[in-house]
Short mmCIF file of C-alpha atoms in Angstrom, two decimals:
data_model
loop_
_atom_site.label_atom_id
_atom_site.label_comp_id
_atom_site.label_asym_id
_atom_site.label_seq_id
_atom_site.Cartn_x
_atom_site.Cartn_y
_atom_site.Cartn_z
CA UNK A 225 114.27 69.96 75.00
CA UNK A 226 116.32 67.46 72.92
CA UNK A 227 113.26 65.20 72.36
CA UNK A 228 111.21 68.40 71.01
CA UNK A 229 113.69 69.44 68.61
CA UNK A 230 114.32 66.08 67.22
CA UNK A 231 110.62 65.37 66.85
CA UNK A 232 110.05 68.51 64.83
CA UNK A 233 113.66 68.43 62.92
CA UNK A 234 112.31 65.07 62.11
CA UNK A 235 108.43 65.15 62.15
CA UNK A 236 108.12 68.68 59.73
CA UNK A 237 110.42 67.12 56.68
CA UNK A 238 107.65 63.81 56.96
CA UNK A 239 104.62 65.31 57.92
CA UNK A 240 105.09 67.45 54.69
CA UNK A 241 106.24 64.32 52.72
CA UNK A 242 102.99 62.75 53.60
CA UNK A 243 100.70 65.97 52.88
CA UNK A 244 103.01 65.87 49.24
CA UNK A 245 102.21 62.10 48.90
CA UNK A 246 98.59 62.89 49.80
CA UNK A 247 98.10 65.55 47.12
CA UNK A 248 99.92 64.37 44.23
CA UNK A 249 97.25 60.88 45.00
CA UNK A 250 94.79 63.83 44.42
CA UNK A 251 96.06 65.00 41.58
CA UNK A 252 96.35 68.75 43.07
CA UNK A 253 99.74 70.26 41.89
CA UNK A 254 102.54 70.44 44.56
CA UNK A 255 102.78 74.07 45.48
CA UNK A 256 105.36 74.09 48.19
CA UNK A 257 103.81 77.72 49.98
CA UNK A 258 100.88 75.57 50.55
CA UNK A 259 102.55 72.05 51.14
CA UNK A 260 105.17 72.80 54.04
CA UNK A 261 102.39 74.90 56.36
CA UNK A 262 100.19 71.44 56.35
CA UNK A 263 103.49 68.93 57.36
CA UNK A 264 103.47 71.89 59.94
CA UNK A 265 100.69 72.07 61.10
CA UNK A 266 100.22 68.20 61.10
CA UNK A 267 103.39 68.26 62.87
CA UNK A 268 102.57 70.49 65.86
CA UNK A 269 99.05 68.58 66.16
CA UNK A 270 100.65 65.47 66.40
CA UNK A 271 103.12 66.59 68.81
CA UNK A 272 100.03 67.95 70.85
CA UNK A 273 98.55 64.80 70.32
CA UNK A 274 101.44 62.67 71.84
CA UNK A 275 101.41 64.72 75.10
CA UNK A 276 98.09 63.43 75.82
CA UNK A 277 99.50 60.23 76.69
CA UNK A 278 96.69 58.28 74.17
CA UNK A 279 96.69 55.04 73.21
CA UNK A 280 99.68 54.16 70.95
CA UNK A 281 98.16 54.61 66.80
CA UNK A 282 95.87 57.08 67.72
CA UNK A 283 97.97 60.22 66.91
CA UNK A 284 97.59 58.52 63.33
CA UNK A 285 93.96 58.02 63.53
CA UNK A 286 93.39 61.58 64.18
CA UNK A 287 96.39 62.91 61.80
CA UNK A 288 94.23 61.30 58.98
CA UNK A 289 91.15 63.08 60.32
CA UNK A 290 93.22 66.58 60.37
CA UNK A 291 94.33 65.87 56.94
CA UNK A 292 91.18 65.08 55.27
CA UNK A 293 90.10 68.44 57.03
CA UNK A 294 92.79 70.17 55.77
CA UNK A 295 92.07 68.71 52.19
CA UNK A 296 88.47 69.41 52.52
CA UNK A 297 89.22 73.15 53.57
CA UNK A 298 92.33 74.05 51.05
CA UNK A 299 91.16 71.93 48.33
CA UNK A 300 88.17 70.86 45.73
CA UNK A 301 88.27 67.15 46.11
CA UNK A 302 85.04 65.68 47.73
CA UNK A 303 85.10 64.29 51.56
CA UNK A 304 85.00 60.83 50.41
CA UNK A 305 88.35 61.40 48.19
CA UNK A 306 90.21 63.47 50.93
CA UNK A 307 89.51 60.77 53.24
CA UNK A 308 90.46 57.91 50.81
CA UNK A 309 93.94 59.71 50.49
CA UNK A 310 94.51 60.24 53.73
CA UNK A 311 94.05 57.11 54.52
CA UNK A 312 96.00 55.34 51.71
CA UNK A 313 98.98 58.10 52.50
CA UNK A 314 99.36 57.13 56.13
CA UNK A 315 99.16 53.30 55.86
CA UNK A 316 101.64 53.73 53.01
CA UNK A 317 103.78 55.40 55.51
CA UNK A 318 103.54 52.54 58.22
CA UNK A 319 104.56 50.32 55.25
CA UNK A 320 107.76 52.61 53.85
CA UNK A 321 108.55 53.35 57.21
CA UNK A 322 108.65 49.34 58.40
CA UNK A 323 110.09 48.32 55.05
CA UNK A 324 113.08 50.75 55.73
CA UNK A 325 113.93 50.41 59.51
CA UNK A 326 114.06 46.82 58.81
CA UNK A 327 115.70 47.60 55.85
CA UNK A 328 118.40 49.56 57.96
CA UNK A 329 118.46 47.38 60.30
CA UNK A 330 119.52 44.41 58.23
CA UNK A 331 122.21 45.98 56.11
CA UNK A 332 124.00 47.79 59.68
CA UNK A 333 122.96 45.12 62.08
CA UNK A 334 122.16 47.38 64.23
CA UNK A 335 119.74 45.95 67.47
CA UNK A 336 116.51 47.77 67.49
CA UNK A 337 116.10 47.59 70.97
CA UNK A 338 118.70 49.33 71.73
CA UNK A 339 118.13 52.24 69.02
CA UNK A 340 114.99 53.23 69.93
CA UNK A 341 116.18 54.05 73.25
CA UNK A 342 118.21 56.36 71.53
CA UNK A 343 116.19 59.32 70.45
CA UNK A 344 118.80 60.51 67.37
CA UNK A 345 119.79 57.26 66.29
CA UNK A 346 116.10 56.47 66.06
CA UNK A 347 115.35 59.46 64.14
CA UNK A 348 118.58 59.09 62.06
CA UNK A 349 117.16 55.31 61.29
CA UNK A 350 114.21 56.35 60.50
CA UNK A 351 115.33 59.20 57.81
CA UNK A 352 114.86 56.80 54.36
CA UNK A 353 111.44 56.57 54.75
CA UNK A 354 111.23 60.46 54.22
CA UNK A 355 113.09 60.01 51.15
CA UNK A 356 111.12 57.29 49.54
CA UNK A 357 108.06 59.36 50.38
CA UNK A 358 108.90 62.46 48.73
CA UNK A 359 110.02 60.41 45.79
CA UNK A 360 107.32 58.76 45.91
CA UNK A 361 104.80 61.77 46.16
CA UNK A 362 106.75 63.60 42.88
CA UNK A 363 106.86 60.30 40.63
CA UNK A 364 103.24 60.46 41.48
CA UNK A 365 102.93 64.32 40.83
CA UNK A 366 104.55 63.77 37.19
CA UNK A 367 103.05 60.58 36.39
CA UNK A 368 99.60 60.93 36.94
CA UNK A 369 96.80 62.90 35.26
CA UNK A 370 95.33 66.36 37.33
CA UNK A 371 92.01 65.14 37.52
CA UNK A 372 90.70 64.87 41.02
CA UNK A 373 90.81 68.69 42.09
CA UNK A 374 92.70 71.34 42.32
CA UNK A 375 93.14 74.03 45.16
CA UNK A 376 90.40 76.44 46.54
CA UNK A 377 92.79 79.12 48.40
#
């Protein structure tokens, strides 16, 4: 029960980081009502996903799949452009979140083996990279121009 609540305490604030990071790429305004439902939903698919018991990567694989879906159903941008995004969003998450574990890592000297055996510490570790990607999706947001699309619901 631990493990659940931790993975959606942790996996709803980045899921909907990454769908933020996503759209602001797009150029679609960040409209929160329609933001936090698709980290949540990309949350409990991915949770879903990991009970299968799948190949480790393969939760992302899909997750990029269900977002360009998503993208393609709530938004105008073509398929090519919501899969583009998706993609560029969740390898820029691989490289935030390595870039900040080690990051932690070196400044606490904390072991890594030992902290991912710890379910909170892990998820407490791995709390920057939520942070940066936020940031990162509203410096995008105000910086660049609305011109890819714009929502259809």
């Amino acid at each position: 029960m631990k493990n659940f609540l931790l993975f959606f305490i942790h996996g709803i604030p980045e899921l909907t980081a990454c769908a933020a990071f996503c759209l602001a790429l797009a150029g679609i305004p960040l409209h929160w009502k329609k933001v936090i439902p698709i980290g949540l939903v990309l949350t409990v698919a991915i949770y879903l996903i990991r009970m299968l018991q799948m190949h480790f990567g393969l939760h992302t694989l899909l997750a990029t799949l269900l977002l360009t879906f998503i993208l393609l159903k709530t938004t105008t941008i073509s398929p090519k452009q919501a899969f583009t995004f998706s993609m560029i969003t969740f390898v820029t998450i691989l490289i935030v979140e390595y870039i900040c574990v080690q990051t932690v890592f070196a400044v606490t000297g904390l072991d890594p083996s030992i902290i991912k055996e710890n379910e909170l510490i892990w998820k407490m570790v791995a709390t920057p990279q939520i942070l940066v990607m936020f940031l990162l999706a509203f410096i995008i947001a105000k910086t660049k121009k609305k011109s890819h699309g714009e929502w259809s619901v």
